[in-house]
Coordinates of C-alpha atoms in Angstrom, one line a residue:
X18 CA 45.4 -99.1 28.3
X19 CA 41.5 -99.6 28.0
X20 CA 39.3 -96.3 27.4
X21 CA 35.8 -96.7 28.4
X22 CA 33.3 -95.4 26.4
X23 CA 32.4 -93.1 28.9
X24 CA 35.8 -91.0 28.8
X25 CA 35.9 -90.6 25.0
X26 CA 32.5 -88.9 25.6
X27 CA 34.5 -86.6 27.6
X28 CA 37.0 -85.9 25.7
X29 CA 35.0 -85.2 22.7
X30 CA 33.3 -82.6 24.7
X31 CA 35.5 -80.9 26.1
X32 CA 37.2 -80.9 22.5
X33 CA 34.3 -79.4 21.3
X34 CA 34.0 -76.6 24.1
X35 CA 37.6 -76.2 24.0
X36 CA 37.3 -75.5 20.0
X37 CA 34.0 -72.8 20.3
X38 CA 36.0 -71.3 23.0
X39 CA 38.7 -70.8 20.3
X40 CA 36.6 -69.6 17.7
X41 CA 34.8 -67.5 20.0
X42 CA 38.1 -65.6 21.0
X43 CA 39.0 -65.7 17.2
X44 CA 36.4 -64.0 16.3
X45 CA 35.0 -61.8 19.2
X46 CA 38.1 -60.9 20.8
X47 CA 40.8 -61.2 18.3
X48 CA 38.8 -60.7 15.1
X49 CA 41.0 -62.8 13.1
X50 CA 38.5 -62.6 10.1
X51 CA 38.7 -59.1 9.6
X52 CA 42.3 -59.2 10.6
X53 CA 43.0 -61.8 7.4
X54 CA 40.0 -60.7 5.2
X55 CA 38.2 -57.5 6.4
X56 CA 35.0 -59.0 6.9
X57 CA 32.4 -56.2 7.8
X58 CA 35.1 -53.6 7.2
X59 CA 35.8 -51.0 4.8
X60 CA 39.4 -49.0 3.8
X61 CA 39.3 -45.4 4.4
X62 CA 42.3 -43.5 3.7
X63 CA 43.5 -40.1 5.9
X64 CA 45.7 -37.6 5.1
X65 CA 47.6 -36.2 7.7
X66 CA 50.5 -33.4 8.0
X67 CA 51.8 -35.5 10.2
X68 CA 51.6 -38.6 12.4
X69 CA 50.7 -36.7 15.5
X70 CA 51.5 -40.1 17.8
X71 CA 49.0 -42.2 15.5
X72 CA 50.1 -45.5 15.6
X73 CA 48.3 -49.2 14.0
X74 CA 45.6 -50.8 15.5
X75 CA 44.3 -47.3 16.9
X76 CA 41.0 -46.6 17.5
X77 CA 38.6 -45.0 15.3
X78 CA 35.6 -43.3 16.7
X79 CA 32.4 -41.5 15.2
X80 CA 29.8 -39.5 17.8
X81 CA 31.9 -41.2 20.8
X82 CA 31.3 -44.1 19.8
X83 CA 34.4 -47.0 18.6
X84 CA 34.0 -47.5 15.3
X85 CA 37.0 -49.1 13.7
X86 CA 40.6 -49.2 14.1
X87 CA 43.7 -47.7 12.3
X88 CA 45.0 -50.2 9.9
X89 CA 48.6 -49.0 8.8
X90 CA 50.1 -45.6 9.1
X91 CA 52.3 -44.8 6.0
X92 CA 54.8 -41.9 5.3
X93 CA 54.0 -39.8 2.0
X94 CA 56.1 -37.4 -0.2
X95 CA 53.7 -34.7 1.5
X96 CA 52.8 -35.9 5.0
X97 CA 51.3 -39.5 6.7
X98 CA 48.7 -41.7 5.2
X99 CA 46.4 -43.2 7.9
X100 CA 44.4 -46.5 6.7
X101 CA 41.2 -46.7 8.7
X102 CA 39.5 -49.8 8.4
X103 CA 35.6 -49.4 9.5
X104 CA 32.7 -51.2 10.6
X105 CA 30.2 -51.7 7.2
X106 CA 27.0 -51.2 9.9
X107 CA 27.6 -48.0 10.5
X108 CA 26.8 -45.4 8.2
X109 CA 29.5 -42.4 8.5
X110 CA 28.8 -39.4 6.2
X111 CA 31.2 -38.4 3.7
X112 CA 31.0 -34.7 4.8
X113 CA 33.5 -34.8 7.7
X114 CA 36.6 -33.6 9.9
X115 CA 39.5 -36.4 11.1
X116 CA 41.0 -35.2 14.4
X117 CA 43.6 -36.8 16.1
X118 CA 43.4 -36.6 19.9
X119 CA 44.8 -38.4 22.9
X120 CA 43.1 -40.2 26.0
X121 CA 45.7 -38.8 28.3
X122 CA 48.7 -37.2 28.4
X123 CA 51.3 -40.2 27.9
X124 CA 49.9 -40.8 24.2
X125 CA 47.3 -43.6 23.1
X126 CA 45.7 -41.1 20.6
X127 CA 42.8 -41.9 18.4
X128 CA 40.9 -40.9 15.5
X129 CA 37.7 -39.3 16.0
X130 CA 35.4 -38.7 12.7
X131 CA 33.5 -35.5 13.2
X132 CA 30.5 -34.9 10.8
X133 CA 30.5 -32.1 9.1
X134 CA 26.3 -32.8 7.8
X135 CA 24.6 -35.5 8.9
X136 CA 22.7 -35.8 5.2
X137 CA 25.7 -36.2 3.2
X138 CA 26.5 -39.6 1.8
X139 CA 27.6 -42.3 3.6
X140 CA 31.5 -42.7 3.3
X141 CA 32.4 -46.1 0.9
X142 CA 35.4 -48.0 0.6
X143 CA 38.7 -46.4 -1.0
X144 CA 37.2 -42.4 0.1
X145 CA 40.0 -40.2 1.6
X146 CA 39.8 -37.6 3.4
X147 CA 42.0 -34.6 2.1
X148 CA 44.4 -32.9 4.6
X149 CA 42.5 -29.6 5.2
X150 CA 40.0 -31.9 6.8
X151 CA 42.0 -33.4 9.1
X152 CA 43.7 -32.0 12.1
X153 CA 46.6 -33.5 14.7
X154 CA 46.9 -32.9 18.6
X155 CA 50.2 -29.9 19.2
X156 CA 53.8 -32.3 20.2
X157 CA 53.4 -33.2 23.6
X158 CA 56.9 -32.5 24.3
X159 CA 56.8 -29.1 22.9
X160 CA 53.9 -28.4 24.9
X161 CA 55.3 -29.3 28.3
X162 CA 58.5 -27.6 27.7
X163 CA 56.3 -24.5 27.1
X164 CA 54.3 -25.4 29.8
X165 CA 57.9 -25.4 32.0
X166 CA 58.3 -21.9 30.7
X167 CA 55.4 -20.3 31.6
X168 CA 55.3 -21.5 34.8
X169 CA 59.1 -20.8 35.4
X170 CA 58.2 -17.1 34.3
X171 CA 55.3 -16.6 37.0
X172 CA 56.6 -15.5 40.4
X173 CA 55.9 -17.3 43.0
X174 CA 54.6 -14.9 45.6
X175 CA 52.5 -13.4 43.0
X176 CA 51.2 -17.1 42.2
X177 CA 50.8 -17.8 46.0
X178 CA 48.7 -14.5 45.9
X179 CA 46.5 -15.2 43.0
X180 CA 45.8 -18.7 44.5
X181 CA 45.2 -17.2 48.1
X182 CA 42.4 -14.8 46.4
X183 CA 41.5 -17.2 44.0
X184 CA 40.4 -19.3 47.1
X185 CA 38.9 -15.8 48.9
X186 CA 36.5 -15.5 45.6
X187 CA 35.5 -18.5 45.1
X188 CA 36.1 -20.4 48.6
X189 CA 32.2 -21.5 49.8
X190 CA 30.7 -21.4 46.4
X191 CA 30.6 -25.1 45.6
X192 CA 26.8 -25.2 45.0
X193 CA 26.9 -22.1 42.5
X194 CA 30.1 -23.8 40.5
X195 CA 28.1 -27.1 40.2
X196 CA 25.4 -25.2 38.9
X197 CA 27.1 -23.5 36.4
X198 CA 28.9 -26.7 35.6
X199 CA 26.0 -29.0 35.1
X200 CA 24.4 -25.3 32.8
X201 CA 27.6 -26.1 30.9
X202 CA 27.2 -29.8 30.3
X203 CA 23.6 -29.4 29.3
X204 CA 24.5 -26.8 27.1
X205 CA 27.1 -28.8 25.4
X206 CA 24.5 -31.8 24.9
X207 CA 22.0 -29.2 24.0
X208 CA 24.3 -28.5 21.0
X209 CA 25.6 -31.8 20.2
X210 CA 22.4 -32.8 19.2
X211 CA 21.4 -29.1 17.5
X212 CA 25.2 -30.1 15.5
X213 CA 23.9 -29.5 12.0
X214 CA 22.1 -26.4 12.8
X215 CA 26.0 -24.9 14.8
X216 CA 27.6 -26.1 11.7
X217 CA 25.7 -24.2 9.6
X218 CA 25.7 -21.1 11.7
X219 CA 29.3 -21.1 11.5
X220 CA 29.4 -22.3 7.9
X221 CA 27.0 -18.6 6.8
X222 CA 29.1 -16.5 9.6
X223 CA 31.5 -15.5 7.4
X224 CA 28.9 -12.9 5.5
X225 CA 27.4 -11.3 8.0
X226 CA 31.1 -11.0 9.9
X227 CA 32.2 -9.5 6.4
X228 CA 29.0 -7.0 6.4
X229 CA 29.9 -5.5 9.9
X230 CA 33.7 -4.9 8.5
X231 CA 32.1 -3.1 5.2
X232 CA 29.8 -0.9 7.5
X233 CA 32.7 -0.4 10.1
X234 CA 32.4 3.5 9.3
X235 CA 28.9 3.5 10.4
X236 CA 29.0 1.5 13.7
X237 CA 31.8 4.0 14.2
X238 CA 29.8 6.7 14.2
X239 CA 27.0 5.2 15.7
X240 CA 29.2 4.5 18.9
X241 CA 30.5 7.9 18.8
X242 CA 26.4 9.5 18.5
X243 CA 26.1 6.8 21.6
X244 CA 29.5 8.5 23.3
X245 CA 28.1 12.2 22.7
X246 CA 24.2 11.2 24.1
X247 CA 25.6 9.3 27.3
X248 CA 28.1 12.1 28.0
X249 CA 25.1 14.5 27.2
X250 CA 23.1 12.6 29.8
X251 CA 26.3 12.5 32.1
X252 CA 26.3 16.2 32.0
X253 CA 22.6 16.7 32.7
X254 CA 22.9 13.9 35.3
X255 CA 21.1 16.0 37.8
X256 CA 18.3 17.2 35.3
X257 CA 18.0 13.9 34.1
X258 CA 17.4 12.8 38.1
X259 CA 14.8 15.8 38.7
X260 CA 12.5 14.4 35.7
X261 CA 12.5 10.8 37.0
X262 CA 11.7 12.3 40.7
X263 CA 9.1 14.5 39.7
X264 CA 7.8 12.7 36.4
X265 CA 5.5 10.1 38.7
X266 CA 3.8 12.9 40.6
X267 CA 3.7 15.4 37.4
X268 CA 1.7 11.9 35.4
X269 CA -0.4 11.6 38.9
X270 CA -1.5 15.5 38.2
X271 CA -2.3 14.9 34.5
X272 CA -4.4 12.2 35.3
X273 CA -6.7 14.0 38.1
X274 CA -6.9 16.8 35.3
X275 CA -8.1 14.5 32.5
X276 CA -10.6 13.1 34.8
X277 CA -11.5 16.8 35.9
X278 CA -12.2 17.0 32.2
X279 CA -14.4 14.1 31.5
X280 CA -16.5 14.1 29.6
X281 CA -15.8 16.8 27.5
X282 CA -11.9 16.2 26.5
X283 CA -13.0 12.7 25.0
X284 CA -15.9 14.9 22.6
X285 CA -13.3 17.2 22.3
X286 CA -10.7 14.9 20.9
X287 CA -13.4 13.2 19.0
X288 CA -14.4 16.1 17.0
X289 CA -10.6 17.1 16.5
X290 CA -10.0 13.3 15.3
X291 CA -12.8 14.4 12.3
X292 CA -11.4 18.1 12.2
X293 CA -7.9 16.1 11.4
X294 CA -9.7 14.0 9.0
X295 CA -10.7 16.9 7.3
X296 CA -7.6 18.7 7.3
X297 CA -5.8 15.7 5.8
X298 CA -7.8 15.7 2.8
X299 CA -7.1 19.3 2.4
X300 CA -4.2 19.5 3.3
X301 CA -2.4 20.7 -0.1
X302 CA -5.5 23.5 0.0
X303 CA -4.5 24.4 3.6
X304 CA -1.0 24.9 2.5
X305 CA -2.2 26.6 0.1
X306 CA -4.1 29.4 2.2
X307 CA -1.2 30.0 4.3
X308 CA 0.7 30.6 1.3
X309 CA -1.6 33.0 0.1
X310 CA -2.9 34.3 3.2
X311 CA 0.8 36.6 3.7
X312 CA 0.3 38.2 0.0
X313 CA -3.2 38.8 0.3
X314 CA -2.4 40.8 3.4
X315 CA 0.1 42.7 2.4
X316 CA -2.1 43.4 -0.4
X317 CA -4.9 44.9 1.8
X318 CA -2.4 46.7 3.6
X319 CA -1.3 48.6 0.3
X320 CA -4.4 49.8 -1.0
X321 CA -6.1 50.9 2.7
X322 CA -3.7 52.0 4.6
X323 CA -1.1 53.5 2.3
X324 CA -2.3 57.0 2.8
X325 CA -3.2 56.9 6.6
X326 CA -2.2 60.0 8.5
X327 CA -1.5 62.0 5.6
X328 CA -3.6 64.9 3.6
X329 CA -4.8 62.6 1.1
X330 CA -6.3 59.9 4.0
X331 CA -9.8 61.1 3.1
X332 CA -9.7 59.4 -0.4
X333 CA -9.6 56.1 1.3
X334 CA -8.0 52.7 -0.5
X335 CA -6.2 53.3 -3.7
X336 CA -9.0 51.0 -5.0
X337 CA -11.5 52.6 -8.3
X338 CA -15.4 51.2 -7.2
X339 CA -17.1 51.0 -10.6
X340 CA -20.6 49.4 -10.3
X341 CA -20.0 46.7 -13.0
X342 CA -23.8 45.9 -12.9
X343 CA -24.2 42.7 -15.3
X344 CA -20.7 42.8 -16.8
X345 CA -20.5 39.7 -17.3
X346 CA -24.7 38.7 -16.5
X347 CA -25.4 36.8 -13.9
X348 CA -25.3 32.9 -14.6
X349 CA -28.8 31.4 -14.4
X350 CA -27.7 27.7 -16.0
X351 CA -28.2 25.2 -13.5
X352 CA -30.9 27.4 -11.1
X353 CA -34.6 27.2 -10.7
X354 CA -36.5 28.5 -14.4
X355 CA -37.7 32.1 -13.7
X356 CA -41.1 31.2 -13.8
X357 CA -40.2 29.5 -10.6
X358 CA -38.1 31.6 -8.6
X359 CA -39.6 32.6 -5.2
X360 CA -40.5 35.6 -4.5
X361 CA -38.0 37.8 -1.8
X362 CA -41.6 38.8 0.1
X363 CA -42.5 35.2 1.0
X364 CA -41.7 34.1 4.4
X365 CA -42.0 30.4 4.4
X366 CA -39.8 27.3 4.4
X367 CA -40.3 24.9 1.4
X368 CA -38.1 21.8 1.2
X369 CA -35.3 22.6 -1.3
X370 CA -35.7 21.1 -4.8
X371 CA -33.9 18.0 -5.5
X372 CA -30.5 18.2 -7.3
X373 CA -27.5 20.4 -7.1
X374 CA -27.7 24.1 -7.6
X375 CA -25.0 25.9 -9.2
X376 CA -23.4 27.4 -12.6
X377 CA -23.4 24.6 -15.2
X378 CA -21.6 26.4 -17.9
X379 CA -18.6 25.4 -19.2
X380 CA -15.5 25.6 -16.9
X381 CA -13.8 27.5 -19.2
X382 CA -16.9 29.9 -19.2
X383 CA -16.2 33.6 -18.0
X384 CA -19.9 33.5 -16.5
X385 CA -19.3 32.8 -12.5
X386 CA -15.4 31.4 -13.0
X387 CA -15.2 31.0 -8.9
X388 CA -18.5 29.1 -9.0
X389 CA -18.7 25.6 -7.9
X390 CA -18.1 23.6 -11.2
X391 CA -14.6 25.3 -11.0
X392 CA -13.8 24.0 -7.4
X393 CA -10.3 21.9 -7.5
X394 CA -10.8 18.5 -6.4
X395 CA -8.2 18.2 -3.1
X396 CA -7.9 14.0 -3.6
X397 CA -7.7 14.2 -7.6
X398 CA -4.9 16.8 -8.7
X399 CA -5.8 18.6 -12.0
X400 CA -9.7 17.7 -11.6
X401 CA -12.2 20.1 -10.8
X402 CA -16.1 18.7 -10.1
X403 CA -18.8 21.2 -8.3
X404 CA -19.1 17.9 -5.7
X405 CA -17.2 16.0 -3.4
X406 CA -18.8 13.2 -4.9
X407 CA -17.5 13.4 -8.1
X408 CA -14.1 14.5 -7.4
X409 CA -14.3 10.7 -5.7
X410 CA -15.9 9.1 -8.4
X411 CA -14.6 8.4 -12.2
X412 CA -17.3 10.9 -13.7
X413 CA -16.3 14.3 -14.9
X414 CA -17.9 17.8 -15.0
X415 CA -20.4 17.7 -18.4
X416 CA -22.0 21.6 -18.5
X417 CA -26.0 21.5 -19.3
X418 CA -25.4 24.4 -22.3
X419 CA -23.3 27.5 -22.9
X420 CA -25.8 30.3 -22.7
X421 CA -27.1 32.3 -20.2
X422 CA -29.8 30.6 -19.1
X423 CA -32.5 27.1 -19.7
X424 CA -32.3 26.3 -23.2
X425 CA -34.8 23.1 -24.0
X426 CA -35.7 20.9 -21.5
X427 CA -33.6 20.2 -19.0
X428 CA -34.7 16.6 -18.0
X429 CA -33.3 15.8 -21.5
X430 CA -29.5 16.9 -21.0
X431 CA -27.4 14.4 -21.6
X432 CA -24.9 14.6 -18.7
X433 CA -26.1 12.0 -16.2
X434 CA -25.7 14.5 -13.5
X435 CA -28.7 15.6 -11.0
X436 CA -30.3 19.0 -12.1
X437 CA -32.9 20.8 -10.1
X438 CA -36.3 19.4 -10.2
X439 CA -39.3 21.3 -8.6
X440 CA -43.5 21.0 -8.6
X441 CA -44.8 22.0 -11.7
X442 CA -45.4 26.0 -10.8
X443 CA -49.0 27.9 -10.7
X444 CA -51.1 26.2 -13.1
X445 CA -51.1 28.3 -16.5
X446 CA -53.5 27.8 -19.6
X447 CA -52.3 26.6 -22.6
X448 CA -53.6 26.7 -26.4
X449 CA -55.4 24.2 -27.9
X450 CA -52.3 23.4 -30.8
X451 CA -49.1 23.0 -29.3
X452 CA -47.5 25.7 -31.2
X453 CA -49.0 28.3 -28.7
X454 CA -46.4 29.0 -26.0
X455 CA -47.9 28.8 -22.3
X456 CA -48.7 31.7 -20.2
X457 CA -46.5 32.5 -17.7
X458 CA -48.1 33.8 -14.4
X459 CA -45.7 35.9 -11.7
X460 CA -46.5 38.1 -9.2
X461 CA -47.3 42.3 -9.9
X462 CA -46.6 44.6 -7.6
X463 CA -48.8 47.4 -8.3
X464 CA -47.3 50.0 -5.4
X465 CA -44.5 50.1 -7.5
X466 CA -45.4 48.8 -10.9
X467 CA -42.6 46.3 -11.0
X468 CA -41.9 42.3 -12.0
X469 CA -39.6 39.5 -12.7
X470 CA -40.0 38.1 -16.5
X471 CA -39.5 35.0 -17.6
X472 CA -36.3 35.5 -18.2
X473 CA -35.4 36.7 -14.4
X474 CA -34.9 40.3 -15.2
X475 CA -37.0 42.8 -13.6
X476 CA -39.5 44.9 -15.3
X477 CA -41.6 48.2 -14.7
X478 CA -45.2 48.9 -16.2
X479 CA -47.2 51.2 -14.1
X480 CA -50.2 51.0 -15.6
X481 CA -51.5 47.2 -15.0
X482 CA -53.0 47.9 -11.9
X483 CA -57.1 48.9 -11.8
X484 CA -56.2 52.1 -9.8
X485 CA -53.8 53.3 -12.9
X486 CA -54.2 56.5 -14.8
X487 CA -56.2 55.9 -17.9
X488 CA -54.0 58.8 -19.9
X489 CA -50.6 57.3 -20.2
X490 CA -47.7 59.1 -22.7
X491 CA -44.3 57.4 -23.4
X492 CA -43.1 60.2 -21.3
X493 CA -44.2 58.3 -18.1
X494 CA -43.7 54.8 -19.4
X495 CA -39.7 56.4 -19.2
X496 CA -40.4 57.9 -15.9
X497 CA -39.7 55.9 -12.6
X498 CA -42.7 55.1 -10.5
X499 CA -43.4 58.3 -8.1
X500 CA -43.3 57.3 -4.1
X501 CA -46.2 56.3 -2.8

């Protein structure tokens, strides 16, 4: 028989689509090279408890999607060995949970690789996966036969009931399952793809769950407070009512009153906003006062009224006056010079003199102990300054001398505090050489003979004025002045 050139042609084409077709279904469909050589596939080994169903050439899944197959399932001295061969493209993290399931209820089960972190490293040929990692679907048997049971032990009008009011809750309310359905299948996308974050949230559960068992004593009594207030406010149910009936009308009333009252409430709050102030900073002195305030009381009460209604009532207070005049002098440290006190006759208003005026002695003086200089500082415990200033500033209380009275010139005290600085006085004449003192010049009284010396004590000469007697003994200088 003669073949044409034109029919071996043909037949080498068809041979040749007949052999891709081959090697196509060798390698697409039947995957002979990984079968033979595990090209593009790595081992992975599983241990199980037990087989579960699992059989070879299984599917193997990771996120839903197929990712290899099982390649031999092998008893153990402690369970079953699963060999997984998978795909080299796709990276599967170490960090993970086997779980055996099935696709329906007549078997085909499958291996589904749960990540346990998506960061951990990829998995890599010859890993296992340990048998508290792995979990396998309850004996299908077993759970039909308790399935038969449970059913068996429900009575039948009973289940006939439930069904009939099953259908009376839920019959028309399509709409609102599908709702809640679809709510349900977002959700679960919404936390497949917020997996890390669940898995972590239930990794860290365990401490906080083991924080509410330690402080199980106090949420205790906190529900049982909670018992006693609702069954408080059970009680005074009708109470309770009145004040929600009549609290709208009683806020409407307050209102129309505080508007009544503007503008004066909001001064009046104002000022009590700076009275508070005040208070604040004073408030250990405050205490203080209402401490004392009780004793000193009682203390006025015992010496002037102890002998009220009785024979000896016209003695008054059981108090001794004794005119102490000077004892201890007057403190004149820190005042005006007695050259330039006023005097008590003139009527006028001068501006004051610049500086602070009061005691500058020693604290620990006993000239004027309740003066200023001694005045506890209510922000600074255990400081006392004659200021507010310097209780609030670093500086402390330097005295300008211990005496009585001006001792050198005051402008050259070394305490860096303000002293009292006045115009020079009346003008006085002065010696030519310095060692002359200056004449001091203060007004005379003549009606009564009397003045104030430079050192502020009042004296009395009668017989400076022109209309004096001319014959003067030391009898009268030691005489008071007659009356005019």
């Amino acid at each position: 028989m003669h073949i044409t050139r034109q029919i071996w042609i043909q037949l080498a084409i068809f041979t040749i689509v007949s052999l891709s077709a081959i090697a196509v279904m060798a390698v697409g469909y039947m995957q002979l090279p990984t079968l033979l050589f595990g090209v593009g596939h790595y081992t992975v080994t599983v241990q199980l408890q037990e087989a579960g169903g699992l059989y070879e050439r299984a599917n193997v899944t990771y996120r839903g999607t197929e990712v290899g197959e099982v390649q031999d399932v092998q008893l153990t001295t402690s369970g079953v060995k699963a060999v997984l061969s998978l795909r080299s493209d796709v990276k599967i993290p170490s960090d993970l949970t086997a779980e055996v399931h099935s696709t329906s209820a007549v078997g085909e089960q499958y291996i589904a690789l749960i990540p346990r972190h998506a960061h951990a490293p990829p998995l890599k040929s010859g890993d296992q996966i340990p048998a508290d990692r792995t979990t396998v679907p309850p004996d299908i048997s077993s759970l039909l036969d308790a399935t038969d049971r449970g059913l068996a032990a429900i009575p039948a009008d009973n289940l006939q009931t439930v069904i009939d009011e099953s259908y009376t809750a839920v019959g028309g309310l399509g709409p609102e399952i599908a709702r809640s359905i679809r709510g349900g299948a977002a959700l679960a996308s919404a936390a497949r793809n917020n997996l890390d974050d669940i898995t972590n949230v239930i990794d860290n559960l365990p401490p906080v769950l083991d924080t509410q068992t330690q402080t199980s004593d106090s949420i205790q009594l906190w529900t049982a407070n909670l018992a006693d207030v609702t069954k408080q406010v059970q009680d005074n149910d009708a109470a309770l009512r009145g004040v929600l009936r009549d609290a709208g009308p009683a806020a409407d009333q307050g209102r129309q009153l505080l508007d009544q009252l503007k503008p004066t409430l909001p001064v009046l709050l104002a000022n009590l906003v700076s009275i508070g102030q005040v208070a604040v900073a004073y408030r250990n002195n405050i205490e203080q006062l209402l401490v004392l305030l009780p004793e000193g009381t009682a203390t006025i009460q015992a010496t002037g009224v102890a002998n009220k209604n009785t024979q000896q009532a016209y003695r008054g207070a059981y108090i001794s006056f004794n005119l102490n005049l000077n004892l201890p002098p007057a403190c004149t440290t820190g005042f005006l010079p007695a050259t330039q006190i006023r005097v008590p006759t003139e009527v006028d208003a001068p501006d004051r003199p610049a500086g602070d005026l009061y005691c500058r002695v020693p604290q620990d003086s006993p000239f004027n102990v309740r003066g200023a200089r001694n005045t506890p500082c209510a922000t600074a415990p255990g400081k006392r300054a004659p200021t507010a200033k310097m209780c609030e500033s670093d500086q402390d209380y330097v005295p300008l001398n211990d005496g009585y009275s001006w001792k050198g010139d005051p402008n050259a005290t070394l305490s860096g505090q303000p002293i009292p600085q006045v115009s020079p006085g009346p003008a006085a004449t002065s010696a030519t050489d310095g060692a002359t003192p200056p004449v001091t010049v203060t007004e005379y009284d003549p009606a009564t003979g009397t003045y104030v010396g430079p050192d502020g004590h009042r004296y009395t000469q009668t017989n400076l004025a022109g209309v004096a007697s001319t014959a003067q003994t030391w009898q009268s200088m030691l005489l008071p002045p007659a009356a005019p």
